[in-house]
Coordinates of C-alpha atoms in Angstrom, one line a residue:
M1 CA -2.8 81.6 26.8
H2 CA -4.2 84.9 28.1
R3 CA -4.2 85.5 31.8
I4 CA -7.3 86.7 33.6
A5 CA -6.5 89.6 35.9
T6 CA -8.3 89.5 39.3
T7 CA -6.9 92.7 40.9
V8 CA -5.2 95.9 39.8
T9 CA -1.5 95.5 40.7
T10 CA 0.6 97.2 38.0
T11 CA 1.7 100.8 38.3
D12 CA 0.2 101.6 34.8
Q13 CA -3.2 100.4 35.9
V14 CA -3.1 102.5 39.1
K15 CA -2.2 105.6 37.0
I16 CA -5.2 104.9 34.7
M17 CA -7.5 104.7 37.7
R18 CA -6.2 108.1 39.1
K19 CA -6.4 109.8 35.7
R20 CA -10.0 108.8 35.0
A21 CA -12.7 109.7 37.5
V22 CA -15.4 108.8 35.1
K23 CA -15.8 105.2 33.6
P24 CA -15.6 105.1 29.8
R25 CA -18.6 104.1 27.7
K26 CA -18.7 100.9 25.8
P27 CA -16.9 101.1 22.4
Y28 CA -20.2 100.1 20.8
P29 CA -23.6 99.0 22.1
D30 CA -23.1 95.3 21.7
F31 CA -19.7 95.2 23.5
P32 CA -20.1 92.4 26.0
L33 CA -17.9 93.8 28.8
T34 CA -18.6 96.5 31.4
A35 CA -16.2 99.1 32.7
H36 CA -15.4 98.5 36.4
N37 CA -14.3 101.1 39.0
N38 CA -10.9 99.5 39.3
G39 CA -10.0 100.5 35.7
Q40 CA -10.7 97.3 34.0
W41 CA -13.3 95.8 31.7
C42 CA -15.2 93.0 33.4
K43 CA -18.1 90.6 33.1
K44 CA -20.1 88.6 35.7
I45 CA -20.2 85.0 34.8
R46 CA -21.9 82.3 36.9
G47 CA -22.2 84.8 39.8
K48 CA -18.6 85.9 39.8
V49 CA -17.0 89.0 38.4
H50 CA -14.0 88.4 36.1
F51 CA -11.6 91.1 34.7
F52 CA -10.1 91.0 31.3
G53 CA -8.0 94.1 30.7
V54 CA -7.7 97.9 31.2
W55 CA -10.0 100.6 30.0
D56 CA -7.4 101.9 27.5
D57 CA -7.3 98.7 25.5
P58 CA -10.9 97.4 25.0
D59 CA -9.8 95.2 22.0
A60 CA -7.3 93.3 24.0
A61 CA -9.8 92.9 26.8
L62 CA -12.4 91.6 24.4
Q63 CA -9.9 89.1 23.0
N64 CA -9.0 87.9 26.5
Y65 CA -12.7 87.4 27.2
C66 CA -13.3 85.5 23.9
D67 CA -10.4 83.2 24.6
V68 CA -11.7 82.1 28.0
R69 CA -15.4 82.7 27.8
D70 CA -16.4 79.0 27.1
D71 CA -14.3 77.8 30.0
L72 CA -15.7 80.3 32.5
Q73 CA -19.3 79.7 31.4
A74 CA -18.8 76.0 31.9
G75 CA -17.4 76.6 35.4
R76 CA -13.9 75.5 34.5
Q77 CA -10.5 77.1 34.8
P78 CA -9.2 78.2 31.4
A79 CA -6.9 75.7 29.7
K80 CA -3.4 75.7 31.0
S81 CA -0.5 76.3 28.6
H82 CA 0.8 72.8 29.0
G83 CA -2.5 71.1 28.2
S84 CA -3.8 70.6 24.7
T85 CA -7.0 72.6 23.9
I86 CA -9.9 71.4 21.7
R87 CA -8.7 73.8 19.0
E88 CA -5.2 72.4 19.0
L89 CA -6.4 68.8 18.8
V90 CA -8.9 69.5 16.0
N91 CA -6.4 71.5 13.9
S92 CA -3.8 68.8 14.2
F93 CA -6.3 66.1 13.3
L94 CA -7.6 68.0 10.3
T95 CA -4.0 68.7 9.1
R96 CA -3.2 65.0 9.1
A97 CA -6.6 64.2 7.5
K98 CA -5.9 66.8 4.7
E99 CA -2.6 65.1 4.0
R100 CA -4.3 61.7 3.7
H101 CA -6.8 63.2 1.3
E102 CA -4.1 64.7 -0.8
R103 CA -2.5 61.2 -1.0
S104 CA -6.0 59.8 -2.1
E105 CA -6.1 57.7 1.0
I106 CA -9.4 59.2 2.0
S107 CA -12.1 60.7 -0.3
A108 CA -13.1 64.3 -0.5
K109 CA -16.4 63.4 1.1
T110 CA -14.7 61.6 4.0
F111 CA -12.5 64.7 4.6
A112 CA -15.6 66.9 4.5
D113 CA -17.3 64.7 7.1
Y114 CA -14.2 65.0 9.3
H115 CA -14.2 68.8 8.9
M116 CA -17.9 69.1 9.7
T117 CA -17.7 66.9 12.8
S118 CA -14.6 68.8 14.0
S119 CA -16.6 72.0 13.7
L120 CA -19.3 70.5 16.0
V121 CA -16.7 69.5 18.6
V122 CA -15.4 73.1 18.7
E123 CA -18.9 74.6 18.7
Y124 CA -20.2 72.5 21.5
L125 CA -17.2 71.8 23.7
G126 CA -15.4 75.1 23.3
R127 CA -12.2 76.0 21.3
N128 CA -10.0 76.9 24.2
I129 CA -11.1 74.3 26.7
S130 CA -8.4 71.9 27.9
V131 CA -9.1 68.4 26.6
Q132 CA -7.9 67.0 29.9
S133 CA -10.6 68.9 31.7
L134 CA -13.4 67.2 29.9
R135 CA -15.6 64.9 31.9
P136 CA -18.3 62.3 31.0
T137 CA -20.9 64.9 32.0
D138 CA -19.6 67.2 29.2
F139 CA -19.9 64.5 26.6
A140 CA -23.4 63.6 27.9
S141 CA -24.5 67.2 27.4
F142 CA -22.8 67.2 24.0
R143 CA -24.6 64.0 23.0
H144 CA -28.0 65.5 24.1
K145 CA -27.5 68.6 21.9
L146 CA -26.5 66.5 19.0
G147 CA -29.6 64.4 19.4
Q148 CA -31.7 67.6 19.2
R149 CA -30.0 68.7 16.0
Y150 CA -29.6 65.5 14.0
S151 CA -31.7 62.5 13.1
V152 CA -31.1 59.1 14.7
T153 CA -29.7 57.8 11.3
A154 CA -27.1 60.6 11.1
L155 CA -25.9 60.4 14.7
P156 CA -24.0 57.1 14.6
K157 CA -21.5 58.4 12.0
I158 CA -21.0 61.7 13.8
L159 CA -20.4 60.0 17.1
T160 CA -18.0 57.6 15.5
V161 CA -15.9 60.4 14.0
I162 CA -15.9 62.3 17.4
R163 CA -14.5 59.3 19.1
M164 CA -12.0 58.9 16.3
I165 CA -10.7 62.5 16.8
F166 CA -10.0 62.0 20.5
R167 CA -8.6 58.5 20.0
W168 CA -6.3 59.8 17.3
G169 CA -5.1 62.6 19.7
Y170 CA -4.1 60.0 22.3
E171 CA -2.4 57.6 19.9
S172 CA -0.5 60.6 18.3
E173 CA 0.7 61.6 21.8
I174 CA -1.0 64.9 21.6
L175 CA -3.1 63.9 24.6
D176 CA -1.4 62.4 27.7
A177 CA -4.4 60.2 28.5
P178 CA -7.4 58.7 26.7
V179 CA -10.6 60.6 27.0
R180 CA -13.5 59.1 29.0
F181 CA -16.7 59.6 27.1
G182 CA -18.9 58.0 29.8
P183 CA -21.9 55.7 29.5
D184 CA -24.2 58.2 27.9
F185 CA -22.2 59.0 24.8
K186 CA -23.8 56.3 22.7
S187 CA -25.3 55.8 19.3
P188 CA -29.1 55.4 19.1
S189 CA -30.4 51.9 19.8
K190 CA -31.1 49.5 17.0
K191 CA -34.7 49.7 17.9
S192 CA -34.7 53.5 17.5
L193 CA -33.1 53.1 14.1
R194 CA -35.7 50.6 13.0
L195 CA -38.6 52.7 14.2
H196 CA -37.1 55.8 12.4
K197 CA -36.6 53.8 9.2
A198 CA -40.2 52.5 9.4
S199 CA -41.6 56.0 9.8
K200 CA -39.9 57.2 6.7
G201 CA -41.2 54.4 4.5
K202 CA -39.3 52.1 2.1
K203 CA -36.7 53.5 -0.1
L204 CA -38.1 51.6 -3.0
F205 CA -39.6 52.3 -6.4
T206 CA -42.1 50.1 -8.2
A207 CA -41.5 49.2 -11.9
G208 CA -44.4 51.4 -12.9
E209 CA -43.0 54.4 -11.0
I210 CA -39.6 54.0 -12.7
Q211 CA -41.3 53.8 -16.0
T212 CA -43.1 57.1 -15.2
L213 CA -39.8 58.7 -14.3
L214 CA -38.1 57.6 -17.4
S215 CA -41.0 58.8 -19.6
L216 CA -40.8 62.3 -18.1
A217 CA -37.0 62.7 -17.6
S218 CA -34.9 64.5 -20.1
E219 CA -31.3 63.8 -20.9
P220 CA -28.9 63.3 -19.3
L221 CA -31.0 62.5 -16.2
K222 CA -32.9 59.7 -18.0
T223 CA -29.6 57.9 -18.7
M224 CA -28.5 58.5 -15.1
I225 CA -31.7 56.8 -13.9
L226 CA -31.1 53.8 -16.2
L227 CA -27.6 53.5 -14.8
A228 CA -28.9 53.5 -11.3
I229 CA -31.5 50.8 -11.8
N230 CA -29.3 48.8 -14.3
G231 CA -26.3 48.6 -12.0
G232 CA -27.1 50.2 -8.6
L233 CA -25.1 53.3 -9.3
G234 CA -25.5 56.1 -6.8
N235 CA -25.2 59.9 -7.2
T236 CA -21.4 60.1 -6.9
D237 CA -21.0 57.1 -9.2
V238 CA -22.9 58.8 -12.1
G239 CA -21.6 62.2 -11.3
T240 CA -17.9 61.1 -11.5
L241 CA -18.2 58.4 -14.2
T242 CA -15.5 58.6 -16.8
K243 CA -15.7 57.8 -20.4
S244 CA -12.7 55.4 -20.0
S245 CA -15.0 53.2 -17.9
L246 CA -17.4 52.5 -20.7
D247 CA -17.2 49.7 -23.3
L248 CA -20.3 50.5 -25.3
E249 CA -19.4 48.2 -28.1
H250 CA -19.7 45.2 -25.9
G251 CA -22.1 46.7 -23.4
W252 CA -20.0 46.8 -20.2
L253 CA -19.2 49.3 -17.5
E254 CA -16.0 48.8 -15.4
F255 CA -15.0 51.2 -12.6
P256 CA -14.2 51.2 -8.9
R257 CA -16.8 52.3 -6.5
R258 CA -15.6 55.6 -5.0
K259 CA -16.6 54.8 -1.5
T260 CA -14.9 51.4 -1.2
G261 CA -12.5 51.1 -4.1
I262 CA -14.0 47.8 -5.0
E263 CA -13.9 47.2 -8.8
R264 CA -17.3 46.8 -10.4
R265 CA -18.2 45.2 -13.7
V266 CA -21.7 45.9 -14.8
P267 CA -23.5 44.4 -17.9
L268 CA -25.3 47.3 -19.6
W269 CA -28.9 47.0 -20.9
P270 CA -29.5 48.0 -24.6
E271 CA -31.5 51.0 -23.3
T272 CA -28.6 52.1 -21.1
T273 CA -26.0 51.7 -23.8
E274 CA -28.2 53.7 -26.2
G275 CA -28.5 56.5 -23.7
L276 CA -24.8 56.6 -23.0
G277 CA -24.0 56.6 -26.7
Q278 CA -26.1 59.8 -27.2
T279 CA -24.5 61.6 -24.3
D280 CA -22.2 64.4 -25.3
S281 CA -19.9 66.0 -22.7
G282 CA -17.5 67.5 -25.2
D283 CA -13.8 67.3 -24.3
S284 CA -14.4 66.4 -20.6
T285 CA -13.2 63.0 -19.3
L286 CA -16.5 62.7 -17.5
V287 CA -19.5 61.1 -19.1
F288 CA -21.9 63.8 -17.6
V289 CA -21.3 67.5 -17.2
T290 CA -23.6 70.4 -16.5
R291 CA -24.4 73.1 -19.1
N292 CA -21.6 75.1 -17.6
G293 CA -19.2 72.2 -18.1
N294 CA -19.0 71.4 -14.3
P295 CA -19.2 67.9 -12.7
Y296 CA -22.7 66.9 -11.6
V297 CA -21.3 65.9 -8.2
W298 CA -18.3 67.5 -6.5
Q299 CA -16.7 67.8 -3.1
R300 CA -14.0 70.3 -2.1
D301 CA -13.0 70.2 1.5
E302 CA -16.1 71.0 3.5
K303 CA -18.0 72.3 0.4
S304 CA -20.1 70.0 -1.9
N305 CA -22.7 70.1 -4.6
D306 CA -25.0 67.4 -6.0
E307 CA -26.9 68.4 -9.2
V308 CA -28.0 64.8 -9.7
S309 CA -30.0 64.9 -6.4
K310 CA -31.5 68.3 -7.3
A311 CA -32.6 67.3 -10.8
F312 CA -34.1 64.1 -9.5
R313 CA -36.1 65.9 -6.8
R314 CA -37.6 68.2 -9.4
L315 CA -38.5 65.1 -11.5
L316 CA -40.2 63.4 -8.5
K317 CA -42.2 66.5 -7.9
R318 CA -43.3 66.8 -11.5
S319 CA -44.2 63.0 -11.4
N320 CA -46.2 63.3 -8.1
L321 CA -43.9 60.7 -6.6
T322 CA -42.6 62.7 -3.6
T323 CA -44.1 60.4 -1.0
G324 CA -41.7 59.1 1.8
S325 CA -38.0 59.8 1.8
R326 CA -37.1 58.5 -1.6
S327 CA -34.3 60.1 -3.5
F328 CA -32.1 59.2 -6.5
Y329 CA -30.2 56.8 -4.1
A330 CA -33.4 54.9 -3.6
L331 CA -32.9 53.5 -7.1
R332 CA -29.8 51.8 -5.8
H333 CA -31.9 50.3 -3.0
T334 CA -34.4 49.1 -5.6
F335 CA -31.7 47.4 -7.7
Q336 CA -30.4 45.6 -4.6
T337 CA -33.9 44.5 -3.6
I338 CA -34.9 43.2 -7.0
G339 CA -31.5 41.9 -7.9
D340 CA -31.5 39.7 -4.8
E341 CA -34.5 37.9 -6.3
A342 CA -32.2 36.4 -8.9
R343 CA -30.9 34.3 -6.0
D344 CA -27.2 35.1 -6.5
A345 CA -26.3 37.4 -3.7
L346 CA -22.6 37.4 -4.4
A347 CA -23.2 38.5 -8.0
T348 CA -25.6 41.3 -6.9
S349 CA -23.1 42.5 -4.3
A350 CA -20.3 42.5 -6.9
I351 CA -22.3 44.8 -9.1
M352 CA -23.2 47.0 -6.2
G353 CA -19.5 47.3 -5.2
H354 CA -20.0 45.9 -1.7
V355 CA -17.0 44.7 0.4
D356 CA -17.0 40.9 0.9
Q357 CA -15.5 40.5 4.3
S358 CA -15.9 36.7 4.5
V359 CA -13.0 34.3 4.4
A360 CA -14.0 33.1 0.9
G361 CA -14.2 36.7 -0.3
Q362 CA -10.4 37.1 0.4
Y363 CA -9.8 34.2 -2.1
R364 CA -12.5 34.9 -4.7
E365 CA -10.8 36.7 -7.6
A366 CA -13.8 37.1 -9.9
I367 CA -17.5 36.3 -10.6
S368 CA -18.4 35.1 -14.1
D369 CA -20.0 37.4 -16.6
E370 CA -22.9 35.0 -16.9
R371 CA -23.7 35.3 -13.2
L372 CA -23.6 39.1 -13.5
R373 CA -25.9 39.1 -16.5
R374 CA -28.4 36.9 -14.8
V375 CA -28.8 39.6 -12.1
T376 CA -29.1 42.5 -14.5
D377 CA -31.4 40.6 -16.8
H378 CA -33.7 39.8 -13.9
V379 CA -33.9 43.4 -13.0
H380 CA -34.5 44.3 -16.7
D381 CA -37.4 41.9 -17.0
W382 CA -38.9 43.2 -13.7
L383 CA -38.8 46.7 -15.0
Y384 CA -40.1 46.2 -18.5
K385 CA -42.3 43.2 -18.1
T386 CA -44.0 43.9 -14.7
V387 CA -47.5 45.1 -14.9
D388 CA -48.4 47.1 -11.7

């Protein structure tokens, strides 16, 4: 931890003052510090002048200033050497999370979410601020800024991860005491979430709209759309689907949902099977790859790319179906909605890859193929026999 000088006490500093009668100019116009008569670089923060180092070493003075700037601007004393800083906490948390990702205990997307949220913690609370110095008012201000930046639907997940980071720090004995977030560090109310959802419109396609999309889509997007409405597959599902998951001879798709690890067994329609049979991804283990041979969806640390979403947005625009907030993932919403009308919620959930947390779900080992087919057949009839 760098120490903030308040007076000139060393012999070297006194000599510098005597040698120089004229204060030096700033090293460059945007240099944030000012030369003081006492031989140091200084800056006035919250009405008080603080000193950061001697004239002869502006780089060190600037580093001192950057290390404690957030603390001083917030009216706090800089973090003490015996107290963990935000930076230390976040780095430790991400190191452990990275190890879990490398062991396949958490997905690349989950790690990316942790990385993004950790960056927000550092950005808004300050990298060198002592965690122990944080108060509920700091988190209330943090929550307000997050609310200005993110939608009410994105906030709950972000706030959950923030709480997780600080709870992990305490349970890992990095922090001596749990953090008090205060009464204002809360997720948006259920009413706010409902109103926001209503304002965006339903994430649902009609049978006629899907038929339009299929008629205009080229391969492999057309087959991706069929997979989405046939079995509720999402962007990551189709983007990471492997050839070993397919049994085209018998018309089945078996693979675990990436998000939950739940095994899924999906009866494939003849149209879907035909499209998959015509797909050619060369020597790749993936069913779909881009023209450059890359996965359609990938996540590496904090970086990600989703070509499925991009291609589908272009198709929506070409089809004049860009109303509301519908995306490729809305096809999954549509499958769930129509599939439920088959009146077998357990079979629909099994195809979707949802986690059954009921007591019975802990004992249920399988759902018959007949029940699964009734759901997908019902959706098939809705799509191809419905007249809008």
